[in-house]
mmCIF file of C-alpha atoms in Angstrom:
data_model
loop_
_atom_site.group_PDB
_atom_site.id
_atom_site.type_symbol
_atom_site.label_atom_id
_atom_site.label_comp_id
_atom_site.label_asym_id
_atom_site.label_seq_id
_atom_site.Cartn_x
_atom_site.Cartn_y
_atom_site.Cartn_z
ATOM 1 C CA MET A 151 96.524 77.194 98.347
ATOM 2 C CA LYS A 152 96.317 80.946 98.956
ATOM 3 C CA LEU A 153 97.824 84.041 97.388
ATOM 4 C CA ASN A 154 101.501 84.693 98.084
ATOM 5 C CA LEU A 155 101.092 87.700 100.395
ATOM 6 C CA GLN A 156 103.361 89.121 103.073
ATOM 7 C CA ASP A 157 102.227 91.417 105.867
ATOM 8 C CA ILE A 158 102.726 95.103 105.191
ATOM 9 C CA PRO A 159 105.213 96.437 107.776
ATOM 10 C CA ARG A 160 103.765 98.549 110.577
ATOM 11 C CA VAL A 161 105.297 101.449 112.524
ATOM 12 C CA LYS A 162 103.846 103.382 115.474
ATOM 13 C CA THR A 163 104.758 106.731 113.921
ATOM 14 C CA ILE A 164 107.445 107.976 111.529
ATOM 15 C CA THR A 165 109.586 110.979 110.659
ATOM 16 C CA LYS A 166 109.704 112.496 107.198
ATOM 17 C CA GLU A 167 113.323 111.392 106.801
ATOM 18 C CA ASP A 168 112.627 107.771 107.760
ATOM 19 C CA PHE A 169 109.584 107.625 105.517
ATOM 20 C CA ILE A 170 111.547 108.886 102.486
ATOM 21 C CA LYS A 171 114.503 106.565 103.152
ATOM 22 C CA ASN A 172 112.706 103.351 104.113
ATOM 23 C CA TYR A 173 109.458 103.454 102.141
ATOM 24 C CA PHE A 174 109.215 106.155 99.475
ATOM 25 C CA LYS A 175 112.613 105.666 97.814
ATOM 26 C CA PRO A 176 112.380 101.845 97.745
ATOM 27 C CA GLN A 177 108.648 102.131 96.905
ATOM 28 C CA LYS A 178 107.442 99.836 99.674
ATOM 29 C CA PRO A 179 104.098 100.080 101.496
ATOM 30 C CA VAL A 180 103.800 100.760 105.222
ATOM 31 C CA VAL A 181 101.051 101.116 107.823
ATOM 32 C CA ILE A 182 101.500 104.044 110.240
ATOM 33 C CA GLU A 183 99.452 103.382 113.357
ATOM 34 C CA HIS A 184 99.435 106.514 115.559
ATOM 35 C CA TYR A 185 100.221 109.480 113.315
ATOM 36 C CA ILE A 186 96.851 111.303 113.383
ATOM 37 C CA GLU A 187 95.804 111.038 117.023
ATOM 38 C CA ASP A 188 96.084 114.835 117.405
ATOM 39 C CA TRP A 189 93.629 115.430 114.540
ATOM 40 C CA PRO A 190 90.040 116.333 115.488
ATOM 41 C CA ALA A 191 89.032 113.712 112.898
ATOM 42 C CA TYR A 192 90.588 110.971 115.031
ATOM 43 C CA LYS A 193 87.947 111.466 117.726
ATOM 44 C CA LYS A 194 85.093 112.906 115.642
ATOM 45 C CA TRP A 195 85.025 110.978 112.391
ATOM 46 C CA ASN A 196 82.572 108.110 112.473
ATOM 47 C CA LEU A 197 79.429 107.269 110.510
ATOM 48 C CA ASP A 198 77.158 109.151 112.919
ATOM 49 C CA TYR A 199 79.230 112.328 112.527
ATOM 50 C CA ILE A 200 79.185 112.049 108.731
ATOM 51 C CA LYS A 201 75.417 111.630 108.867
ATOM 52 C CA GLU A 202 75.191 114.765 111.048
ATOM 53 C CA VAL A 203 77.287 117.032 108.803
ATOM 54 C CA ALA A 204 76.451 115.592 105.368
ATOM 55 C CA GLY A 205 73.132 113.788 105.819
ATOM 56 C CA ASN A 206 71.265 115.980 103.331
ATOM 57 C CA LYS A 207 73.828 115.438 100.538
ATOM 58 C CA THR A 208 72.898 113.151 97.658
ATOM 59 C CA VAL A 209 75.790 110.745 97.078
ATOM 60 C CA PRO A 210 76.764 108.517 94.101
ATOM 61 C CA LEU A 211 76.829 104.785 94.862
ATOM 62 C CA TYR A 212 78.693 101.950 93.163
ATOM 63 C CA ASP A 213 78.452 98.182 93.532
ATOM 64 C CA ASP A 214 80.412 95.188 92.242
ATOM 65 C CA ARG A 215 78.551 94.630 88.968
ATOM 66 C CA PRO A 216 80.843 93.971 85.983
ATOM 67 C CA ILE A 217 81.709 96.874 83.719
ATOM 68 C CA ASN A 218 79.227 97.305 80.884
ATOM 69 C CA HIS A 219 79.887 99.154 77.636
ATOM 70 C CA LYS A 220 76.851 101.342 78.309
ATOM 71 C CA ASN A 221 78.413 102.741 81.492
ATOM 72 C CA LYS A 222 80.478 105.886 81.189
ATOM 73 C CA PHE A 223 83.816 106.134 83.007
ATOM 74 C CA ASN A 224 83.076 106.061 86.780
ATOM 75 C CA GLU A 225 79.320 106.356 86.187
ATOM 76 C CA ALA A 226 77.320 105.787 89.402
ATOM 77 C CA HIS A 227 74.976 102.791 89.703
ATOM 78 C CA ALA A 228 72.590 104.517 92.128
ATOM 79 C CA LYS A 229 72.131 107.652 94.261
ATOM 80 C CA MET A 230 70.931 108.129 97.828
ATOM 81 C CA LYS A 231 70.849 110.711 100.602
ATOM 82 C CA MET A 232 73.922 110.324 102.815
ATOM 83 C CA SER A 233 71.679 109.966 105.892
ATOM 84 C CA ASP A 234 69.832 107.031 104.275
ATOM 85 C CA TYR A 235 73.105 105.493 103.136
ATOM 86 C CA VAL A 236 74.626 105.621 106.639
ATOM 87 C CA ASP A 237 71.455 104.027 108.014
ATOM 88 C CA LEU A 238 71.789 101.273 105.398
ATOM 89 C CA LEU A 239 75.454 100.671 106.289
ATOM 90 C CA LYS A 240 74.608 100.292 109.971
ATOM 91 C CA ARG A 241 71.531 98.152 109.385
ATOM 92 C CA GLU A 242 72.737 95.418 107.033
ATOM 93 C CA PRO A 243 75.514 94.362 104.612
ATOM 94 C CA THR A 244 75.319 96.193 101.276
ATOM 95 C CA LYS A 245 77.379 96.141 98.109
ATOM 96 C CA TYR A 246 76.918 99.886 97.647
ATOM 97 C CA ARG A 247 80.084 101.948 98.059
ATOM 98 C CA ILE A 248 80.998 105.603 97.691
ATOM 99 C CA PHE A 249 84.325 106.423 96.099
ATOM 100 C CA LEU A 250 86.148 109.567 94.989
ATOM 101 C CA TRP A 251 83.830 111.806 97.036
ATOM 102 C CA ASN A 252 85.533 115.215 97.252
ATOM 103 C CA ILE A 253 85.009 116.471 100.804
ATOM 104 C CA LEU A 254 86.328 119.977 100.089
ATOM 105 C CA LYS A 255 83.635 120.415 97.481
ATOM 106 C CA GLU A 256 80.799 118.609 99.268
ATOM 107 C CA VAL A 257 81.349 119.364 102.981
ATOM 108 C CA PRO A 258 84.010 122.089 103.378
ATOM 109 C CA GLN A 259 83.766 122.075 107.197
ATOM 110 C CA LEU A 260 85.394 118.614 107.285
ATOM 111 C CA GLN A 261 88.606 120.315 106.135
ATOM 112 C CA LYS A 262 88.964 121.708 109.687
ATOM 113 C CA ASP A 263 89.247 118.189 111.104
ATOM 114 C CA PHE A 264 92.521 117.151 109.446
ATOM 115 C CA LYS A 265 95.907 118.447 108.322
ATOM 116 C CA PHE A 266 97.954 117.633 105.259
ATOM 117 C CA PRO A 267 100.836 115.589 106.702
ATOM 118 C CA ASP A 268 104.427 116.375 105.785
ATOM 119 C CA PHE A 269 105.936 113.121 104.564
ATOM 120 C CA GLY A 270 108.263 114.921 102.164
ATOM 121 C CA LEU A 271 105.921 114.618 99.176
ATOM 122 C CA GLN A 272 103.874 117.360 97.555
ATOM 123 C CA LEU A 273 100.202 116.456 98.045
ATOM 124 C CA PHE A 274 97.274 117.644 95.934
ATOM 125 C CA LYS A 275 95.519 120.040 98.319
ATOM 126 C CA LYS A 276 92.263 120.118 96.345
ATOM 127 C CA LEU A 277 91.764 116.356 96.075
ATOM 128 C CA PRO A 278 91.068 114.806 99.493
ATOM 129 C CA MET A 279 88.678 111.974 98.617
ATOM 130 C CA LEU A 280 86.407 109.873 100.831
ATOM 131 C CA PHE A 281 85.484 106.222 100.272
ATOM 132 C CA PHE A 282 82.662 104.391 102.106
ATOM 133 C CA GLY A 283 81.592 100.755 102.172
ATOM 134 C CA GLY A 284 79.355 98.260 103.947
ATOM 135 C CA ARG A 285 80.463 94.971 105.460
ATOM 136 C CA ASP A 286 81.943 92.642 102.801
ATOM 137 C CA SER A 287 81.696 95.238 100.016
ATOM 138 C CA TYR A 288 84.889 95.537 97.995
ATOM 139 C CA THR A 289 86.635 97.232 95.100
ATOM 140 C CA PHE A 290 87.906 95.282 92.117
ATOM 141 C CA MET A 291 91.672 94.892 92.012
ATOM 142 C CA HIS A 292 92.835 98.058 90.261
ATOM 143 C CA TYR A 293 95.482 100.751 90.174
ATOM 144 C CA ASP A 294 94.877 104.485 89.915
ATOM 145 C CA ILE A 295 94.935 106.155 86.525
ATOM 146 C CA ASP A 296 97.579 108.716 87.603
ATOM 147 C CA LEU A 297 99.838 106.154 89.390
ATOM 148 C CA ALA A 298 99.949 108.532 92.352
ATOM 149 C CA ASN A 299 101.550 108.067 95.740
ATOM 150 C CA ILE A 300 98.564 107.494 98.031
ATOM 151 C CA PHE A 301 98.118 107.978 101.775
ATOM 152 C CA HIS A 302 94.971 106.103 102.788
ATOM 153 C CA PHE A 303 93.533 107.067 106.213
ATOM 154 C CA HIS A 304 90.912 104.700 107.636
ATOM 155 C CA PHE A 305 88.046 105.614 109.998
ATOM 156 C CA GLU A 306 85.589 103.437 111.900
ATOM 157 C CA GLY A 307 85.827 99.672 111.793
ATOM 158 C CA LYS A 308 88.291 97.633 109.782
ATOM 159 C CA LYS A 309 89.144 96.977 106.139
ATOM 160 C CA GLN A 310 91.460 94.540 104.390
ATOM 161 C CA CYS A 311 93.906 95.838 101.782
ATOM 162 C CA ILE A 312 95.782 93.634 99.281
ATOM 163 C CA LEU A 313 98.522 95.256 97.167
ATOM 164 C CA PHE A 314 100.677 94.234 94.201
ATOM 165 C CA ASP A 315 103.336 96.272 92.440
ATOM 166 C CA GLN A 316 103.444 96.774 88.670
ATOM 167 C CA LYS A 317 106.065 94.013 88.308
ATOM 168 C CA GLN A 318 103.294 91.495 89.017
ATOM 169 C CA ASN A 319 101.186 92.543 85.988
ATOM 170 C CA LYS A 320 102.079 89.424 84.003
ATOM 171 C CA TYR A 321 100.447 87.222 86.673
ATOM 172 C CA LEU A 322 97.317 89.247 87.468
ATOM 173 C CA TYR A 323 95.090 88.790 84.393
ATOM 174 C CA LYS A 324 95.233 92.513 83.698
ATOM 175 C CA VAL A 325 92.531 93.710 81.311
ATOM 176 C CA PRO A 326 94.081 95.709 78.423
ATOM 177 C CA TYR A 327 93.138 99.366 77.915
ATOM 178 C CA SER A 328 91.959 99.550 81.515
ATOM 179 C CA LEU A 329 93.143 99.789 85.121
ATOM 180 C CA ILE A 330 91.644 96.535 86.418
ATOM 181 C CA THR A 331 92.216 92.791 86.505
ATOM 182 C CA ARG A 332 89.511 90.347 85.457
ATOM 183 C CA GLU A 333 86.465 91.276 87.525
ATOM 184 C CA ASP A 334 85.469 87.652 88.120
ATOM 185 C CA ILE A 335 88.584 86.993 90.221
ATOM 186 C CA ASP A 336 87.735 86.943 93.933
ATOM 187 C CA PHE A 337 90.966 88.182 95.521
ATOM 188 C CA HIS A 338 89.487 87.497 98.962
ATOM 189 C CA ASN A 339 89.286 83.775 98.163
ATOM 190 C CA PRO A 340 90.714 83.184 94.663
ATOM 191 C CA ASP A 341 90.170 80.004 92.662
ATOM 192 C CA LEU A 342 93.788 79.192 91.821
ATOM 193 C CA GLU A 343 92.800 76.312 89.569
ATOM 194 C CA LYS A 344 90.825 78.695 87.370
ATOM 195 C CA TRP A 345 93.447 81.485 87.665
ATOM 196 C CA PRO A 346 96.707 79.509 88.071
ATOM 197 C CA ASN A 347 99.153 82.341 87.341
ATOM 198 C CA LEU A 348 98.029 84.146 90.494
ATOM 199 C CA LYS A 349 100.178 81.595 92.362
ATOM 200 C CA HIS A 350 103.278 83.370 91.040
ATOM 201 C CA ALA A 351 102.230 86.902 92.038
ATOM 202 C CA LYS A 352 103.928 88.305 95.159
ATOM 203 C CA GLY A 353 101.911 90.862 97.085
ATOM 204 C CA TRP A 354 101.213 92.542 100.392
ATOM 205 C CA VAL A 355 98.275 92.487 102.833
ATOM 206 C CA CYS A 356 97.082 94.332 105.944
ATOM 207 C CA ASN A 357 93.965 95.000 107.973
ATOM 208 C CA LEU A 358 93.515 98.738 108.570
ATOM 209 C CA ASN A 359 91.973 99.959 111.838
ATOM 210 C CA HIS A 360 90.516 103.328 112.823
ATOM 211 C CA GLY A 361 93.116 106.093 112.641
ATOM 212 C CA GLU A 362 95.734 104.111 110.742
ATOM 213 C CA ILE A 363 97.405 105.240 107.505
ATOM 214 C CA LEU A 364 98.378 102.950 104.636
ATOM 215 C CA TYR A 365 101.016 104.275 102.242
ATOM 216 C CA ILE A 366 100.384 102.853 98.747
ATOM 217 C CA PRO A 367 103.402 103.429 96.471
ATOM 218 C CA GLU A 368 103.178 104.645 92.874
ATOM 219 C CA GLY A 369 101.024 102.527 90.603
ATOM 220 C CA TYR A 370 100.430 99.737 93.118
ATOM 221 C CA TRP A 371 97.418 97.533 92.466
ATOM 222 C CA HIS A 372 94.987 97.584 95.387
ATOM 223 C CA TYR A 373 91.962 95.553 96.432
ATOM 224 C CA MET A 374 89.975 96.921 99.372
ATOM 225 C CA ARG A 375 87.409 94.889 101.313
ATOM 226 C CA TYR A 376 85.366 96.357 104.170
ATOM 227 C CA LEU A 377 85.378 93.863 107.047
ATOM 228 C CA THR A 378 82.963 96.180 108.872
ATOM 229 C CA PRO A 379 81.072 99.298 107.707
ATOM 230 C CA GLY A 380 83.474 102.222 107.565
ATOM 231 C CA PHE A 381 85.141 104.881 105.457
ATOM 232 C CA SER A 382 88.558 106.137 104.443
ATOM 233 C CA MET A 383 90.178 109.287 103.104
ATOM 234 C CA SER A 384 92.908 109.321 100.456
ATOM 235 C CA LEU A 385 95.461 112.071 99.964
ATOM 236 C CA ARG A 386 97.667 111.780 96.916
ATOM 237 C CA GLY A 387 100.907 113.079 95.499
ATOM 238 C CA ILE A 388 102.048 113.064 91.893
ATOM 239 C CA ALA A 389 104.139 110.139 90.623
ATOM 240 C CA GLN A 390 107.854 110.958 90.930
ATOM 241 C CA ASN A 391 109.320 108.158 88.820
ATOM 242 C CA PRO A 392 109.566 109.430 85.201
ATOM 243 C CA LYS A 393 108.373 106.068 83.851
ATOM 244 C CA ASN A 394 105.280 106.162 86.072
ATOM 245 C CA LEU A 395 104.633 109.813 85.250
ATOM 246 C CA SER A 396 104.718 109.123 81.502
ATOM 247 C CA LYS A 397 102.420 106.131 81.999
ATOM 248 C CA ALA A 398 100.001 108.341 83.945
ATOM 249 C CA ILE A 399 99.942 110.872 81.091
ATOM 250 C CA TYR A 400 99.341 108.055 78.592
ATOM 251 C CA ASN A 401 96.478 106.658 80.712
ATOM 252 C CA LEU A 402 94.793 110.028 81.122
ATOM 253 C CA PHE A 403 95.045 111.354 77.583
ATOM 254 C CA ILE A 404 95.396 108.321 75.290
ATOM 255 C CA MET A 405 94.375 105.018 76.869
ATOM 256 C CA ARG A 406 91.126 106.331 78.350
ATOM 257 C CA ASN A 407 90.115 107.909 75.028
ATOM 258 C CA ILE A 408 90.884 104.717 73.082
ATOM 259 C CA ASP A 409 88.752 102.693 75.502
ATOM 260 C CA ASN A 410 85.820 105.124 75.404
ATOM 261 C CA THR A 411 85.932 105.275 71.600
ATOM 262 C CA MET A 412 85.987 101.480 71.231
ATOM 263 C CA ARG A 413 83.133 101.079 73.714
ATOM 264 C CA TYR A 414 81.116 103.473 71.589
ATOM 265 C CA LEU A 415 82.013 101.739 68.304
ATOM 266 C CA LYS A 416 82.032 98.064 69.341
ATOM 267 C CA GLY A 417 79.831 97.988 72.459
ATOM 268 C CA GLN A 418 79.924 94.809 74.536
ATOM 269 C CA LYS A 419 82.116 93.054 71.945
ATOM 270 C CA TRP A 420 84.960 95.362 73.008
ATOM 271 C CA ILE A 421 84.502 94.467 76.699
ATOM 272 C CA ASP A 422 84.363 90.739 75.863
ATOM 273 C CA TRP A 423 87.488 90.991 73.691
ATOM 274 C CA LYS A 424 89.397 92.729 76.489
ATOM 275 C CA ASN A 425 88.431 90.031 79.003
ATOM 276 C CA LYS A 426 89.576 87.246 76.661
ATOM 277 C CA LYS A 427 92.775 89.131 75.903
ATOM 278 C CA ALA A 428 93.515 89.375 79.645
ATOM 279 C CA ILE A 429 93.641 85.570 79.826
ATOM 280 C CA ARG A 430 95.704 85.183 76.644
ATOM 281 C CA ASN A 431 98.208 87.829 77.771
ATOM 282 C CA THR A 432 98.616 86.259 81.184
#
């Protein structure tokens, strides 16, 4: 038995009006297939180009090891020159990923290769972020701390994306005081005998190809798995729903501080308690 997932709808391209009416207002995901073909990035952006323009940059790397109380929030597991990292991606599978890499700050010239699309939402102009991964590397199922509207543009190769909305929280073994589910759940091939409530969760799935955009609505859980080496860029807009906006403020200024304080005071016991609580709550 597999997860209860339906295919994310796909459109060739879309107008601002249709996007607002059919996807933003009802808060439903969509894949837009041909929207960026006039961008220089559509033809230029691949791993070789990134190596050419950013090869001398030292980049933070993350893998799929479980969260440890000794790790600070979003603390990197390793560092490497971008040129060496691209070579690694092309040579062999690796668990190392790059996430939240600010291209405006690190490689300003990449800004010339894309435009901020007008989908009717105000986007953060200073926060275009890049994400890289090797074949079969993945992110834990999580949602973003600010519950933003996300436009996820994929380049080179293919990645699988699984989404759930916040209504599915009661089935997902959500870890309290955090933004993740239990890290030992393999959403690519879940053990539904061990995690039986996942059977009741209703989600979405797609495979993203080069040049395609995935719209991820506010607060949606997302699991990303690289089927081939590749990278993506996310542009984000502030949560519009007042409930989501207040939750984002709580996450940023209260929840994160509670978690950091308890990690400091209780160490691994706090992490273990949260993981047990995730099962009891679910």
